[in-house]
């Protein structure tokens, strides 16, 4: 029989009773096949073929819904047992349908079921054709007459078959987010995950780049970028088997998270979102960026506000007078908003350091005797907006909130607590806590209607993992916490659909595409040293469009001049976190000028296409450029980091993405002397083949070029 199947496949005929399910975007195809015993296999993931019929010739790569005990020898996607101890599940195809979605894409829904245990799984594949993105998730339905227990519940299992696999991961720590390392995958498993509960991405980010056959390159090679939309514990398992085939399992991290499904209940996994390109990581990133702006991020195609944040200018040490002076500075600089950071609240336990006050969201009467309204009146008078920092999921043991609701914190009931930044995490699995968090924010917006923006922080991972609310099912906490978090965000988004918000978690500790449904941008890192930022922003750029990456100019690294700092910040959503009175007059003047420059080019940075030209990881130079969608205007950012002494000029910087036949006028902008300098007029062909003299042999220089057709 096996022999017959092989013959049928090689002549391009599907075996009798086999059925093909083709999930297509404009350039990518994921092909699944139901074989005669109703098992669902993946037969292809790659470049979309011109003749769909030819997928018939491909062999099975592996099952899509591998569950525990079904005879597969490697890591399964699902492990579901019932309370009779049945540890076996064989999910077989029942039906599928393809629907058109509102945005003119498609959604394929495949139903699989176990014939013995009546548990079923629905697989969802949503395509974003133009952006070449596929998002997939599963629903697990308990059809048994008894509870079942989910031990593993992946969002996706993808099979790949190539000569070699190179994995780029993005990991680090506080102030060292998204450091990139690439390694070749060999036999066995490589896991990237997080157990932190909250501030989940402090050490590892929920995304990866997988290159097939050779190392990742910007403009050539097969690259798959994948990410999980989940603001909690995640896990990616990459397993290479004895035949050098790779499976990638993505989903919630099942660590300490056995989940009980009652009779008739459904569990929905988060989305795994991926794109595939045969033209390198550059195109794959651009796919994800376009998808994110059009289909995912809150106000993805909307404006973003430039701002002045007081955190690094004052830390906790401020009063109304100081803040009003900063508001005046924000206006003088031409910024859109002033953002008041941590330290504005708490009376019985004033928030004068990170020891006290979290949870008591009333303005501190000493620092702000006239409340927040005095500040919003000051911003309104200046014609700018007012934003406010909050950390509503957290509590200090020194707070009125914990005195009133000791059981609202995630804390052990029988051991000494451990604290992270002197605080505890509130139990968002508890609906009372969810209501409290919503009411805090809603209350602030009601009593102070001129608040136009929130920076939502989350500084602590979950410590002392015990919930007084989830008494009988502690292993639900990690998951129900995240669901509770989303429930609050949903309610807020419904009531305030266009309220811009910055996602922050002690720097970049939360960076995922489910949270970004509710947030317009995120704080990339507390590390604002411009040199480090070149690396950090470079890392984030693989997944996130520039308009989401908050990049502030601060006092970090006194050896770097203000122009370099600003040029770095301009490659993202620019802001300042500075006390301008500490700057020299020419530096302060330059900041003003730079804000105007930025306002003139930010549409290209926000909505255009990113080309990463030279990686900072070579430690000498780095450059990136943004081009508008019509290829008429572009901005190029070039930095000399630590070039070694050389008698000869560095190589010219070859640009990308331009139209070869078009002529572009090139000038250098954002120069410290405030004067633009004409460089010349060149064809796209010349600029892409020969390039611009953009680098120097000097340390820590930067140049910004503007190109116009
Ligand atoms: C951590 C954030 O990353 C900082 O920007 C700042 O808001 C502090 N928290 C305030 O406590």
Tab-separated table of N, CA and C and ligand atoms in Angstrom, residues 174 199 309 311-312 315-316 341-343 351 354 389 391 421 423 455 457-459 502 504-508 523 525-526 577, ligand 1:
chain	number	residue	atom	x	y	z
A	174	UNK	N	17.184	43.294	31.736
A	174	UNK	CA	16.847	44.707	31.887
A	174	UNK	C	17.998	45.527	31.289
A	199	UNK	N	5.767	40.858	33.169
A	199	UNK	CA	7.071	41.342	32.665
A	199	UNK	C	7.784	40.177	31.967
A	309	UNK	N	9.145	63.389	28.668
A	309	UNK	CA	8.847	62.571	29.846
A	309	UNK	C	9.745	63.093	30.976
A	311	UNK	N	10.734	61.375	33.684
A	311	UNK	CA	11.336	60.358	34.550
A	311	UNK	C	12.825	60.612	34.789
A	312	UNK	N	13.582	60.695	33.726
A	312	UNK	CA	15.025	60.837	33.923
A	312	UNK	C	15.411	62.258	34.312
A	315	UNK	N	13.228	61.910	38.300
A	315	UNK	CA	12.885	60.691	39.042
A	315	UNK	C	11.724	61.026	39.988
A	316	UNK	N	11.817	60.625	41.271
A	316	UNK	CA	10.651	60.836	42.152
A	316	UNK	C	10.607	62.256	42.738
A	341	UNK	N	5.644	60.926	34.838
A	341	UNK	CA	6.009	59.529	35.145
A	341	UNK	C	5.737	59.206	36.611
A	342	UNK	N	6.324	58.162	37.073
A	342	UNK	CA	6.169	57.612	38.421
A	342	UNK	C	6.392	58.683	39.506
A	343	UNK	N	5.684	58.528	40.639
A	343	UNK	CA	5.948	59.388	41.802
A	343	UNK	C	4.884	60.429	42.092
A	351	UNK	N	4.653	58.137	47.391
A	351	UNK	CA	5.528	57.465	46.422
A	351	UNK	C	6.767	58.341	46.180
A	354	UNK	N	10.729	53.703	45.336
A	354	UNK	CA	9.940	52.554	44.870
A	354	UNK	C	9.530	51.607	46.002
A	389	UNK	N	1.730	58.308	33.778
A	389	UNK	CA	2.284	56.963	34.069
A	389	UNK	C	1.410	56.257	35.102
A	391	UNK	N	0.882	52.093	36.960
A	391	UNK	CA	1.330	50.693	37.020
A	391	UNK	C	0.225	49.919	37.748
A	421	UNK	N	11.543	44.648	43.009
A	421	UNK	CA	11.396	46.098	43.135
A	421	UNK	C	10.415	46.467	44.257
A	423	UNK	N	7.756	45.193	45.336
A	423	UNK	CA	6.324	45.203	45.056
A	423	UNK	C	5.786	43.808	44.803
A	455	UNK	N	1.079	55.812	30.058
A	455	UNK	CA	2.223	54.891	29.985
A	455	UNK	C	1.921	53.831	31.035
A	457	UNK	N	2.938	50.713	33.001
A	457	UNK	CA	4.173	50.018	33.368
A	457	UNK	C	3.861	48.704	34.079
A	458	UNK	N	4.840	47.848	34.194
A	458	UNK	CA	4.683	46.552	34.861
A	458	UNK	C	6.094	46.097	35.240
A	459	UNK	N	6.527	46.479	36.427
A	459	UNK	CA	7.939	46.288	36.758
A	459	UNK	C	8.294	44.939	37.344
A	502	UNK	N	1.211	53.653	25.971
A	502	UNK	CA	2.543	53.049	25.819
A	502	UNK	C	2.615	51.818	26.711
A	504	UNK	N	4.750	49.281	28.693
A	504	UNK	CA	6.078	49.360	29.298
A	504	UNK	C	6.162	48.293	30.378
A	505	UNK	N	7.298	47.693	30.564
A	505	UNK	CA	7.449	46.728	31.647
A	505	UNK	C	8.896	46.792	32.126
A	506	UNK	N	9.163	47.800	32.940
A	506	UNK	CA	10.525	47.989	33.423
A	506	UNK	C	11.486	48.003	32.243
A	507	UNK	N	11.177	48.824	31.246
A	507	UNK	CA	11.861	48.755	29.957
A	507	UNK	C	11.018	47.907	29.034
A	508	UNK	N	11.672	47.068	28.221
A	508	UNK	CA	10.925	46.316	27.203
A	508	UNK	C	10.508	44.931	27.650
A	523	UNK	N	7.663	50.888	25.242
A	523	UNK	CA	8.939	51.407	25.732
A	523	UNK	C	9.971	50.310	25.525
A	525	UNK	N	13.340	50.078	26.114
A	525	UNK	CA	14.351	49.736	27.116
A	525	UNK	C	14.602	50.944	27.997
A	526	UNK	N	14.955	50.695	29.245
A	526	UNK	CA	15.394	51.811	30.089
A	526	UNK	C	16.794	52.244	29.702
A	577	UNK	N	13.623	62.723	27.393
A	577	UNK	CA	13.533	62.423	28.818
A	577	UNK	C	14.700	63.167	29.444
B	1	LIG	C1	10.319	51.515	34.579
B	1	LIG	C2	10.171	52.213	33.250
B	1	LIG	O1	10.790	51.473	32.252
B	1	LIG	C3	10.755	53.619	33.362
B	1	LIG	O2	10.677	54.272	32.125
B	1	LIG	C4	10.032	54.378	34.436
B	1	LIG	O3	8.703	54.615	34.053
B	1	LIG	C5	10.101	53.641	35.749
B	1	LIG	N1	9.663	52.286	35.602
B	1	LIG	C6	9.266	54.321	36.797
B	1	LIG	O4	9.227	53.627	37.957
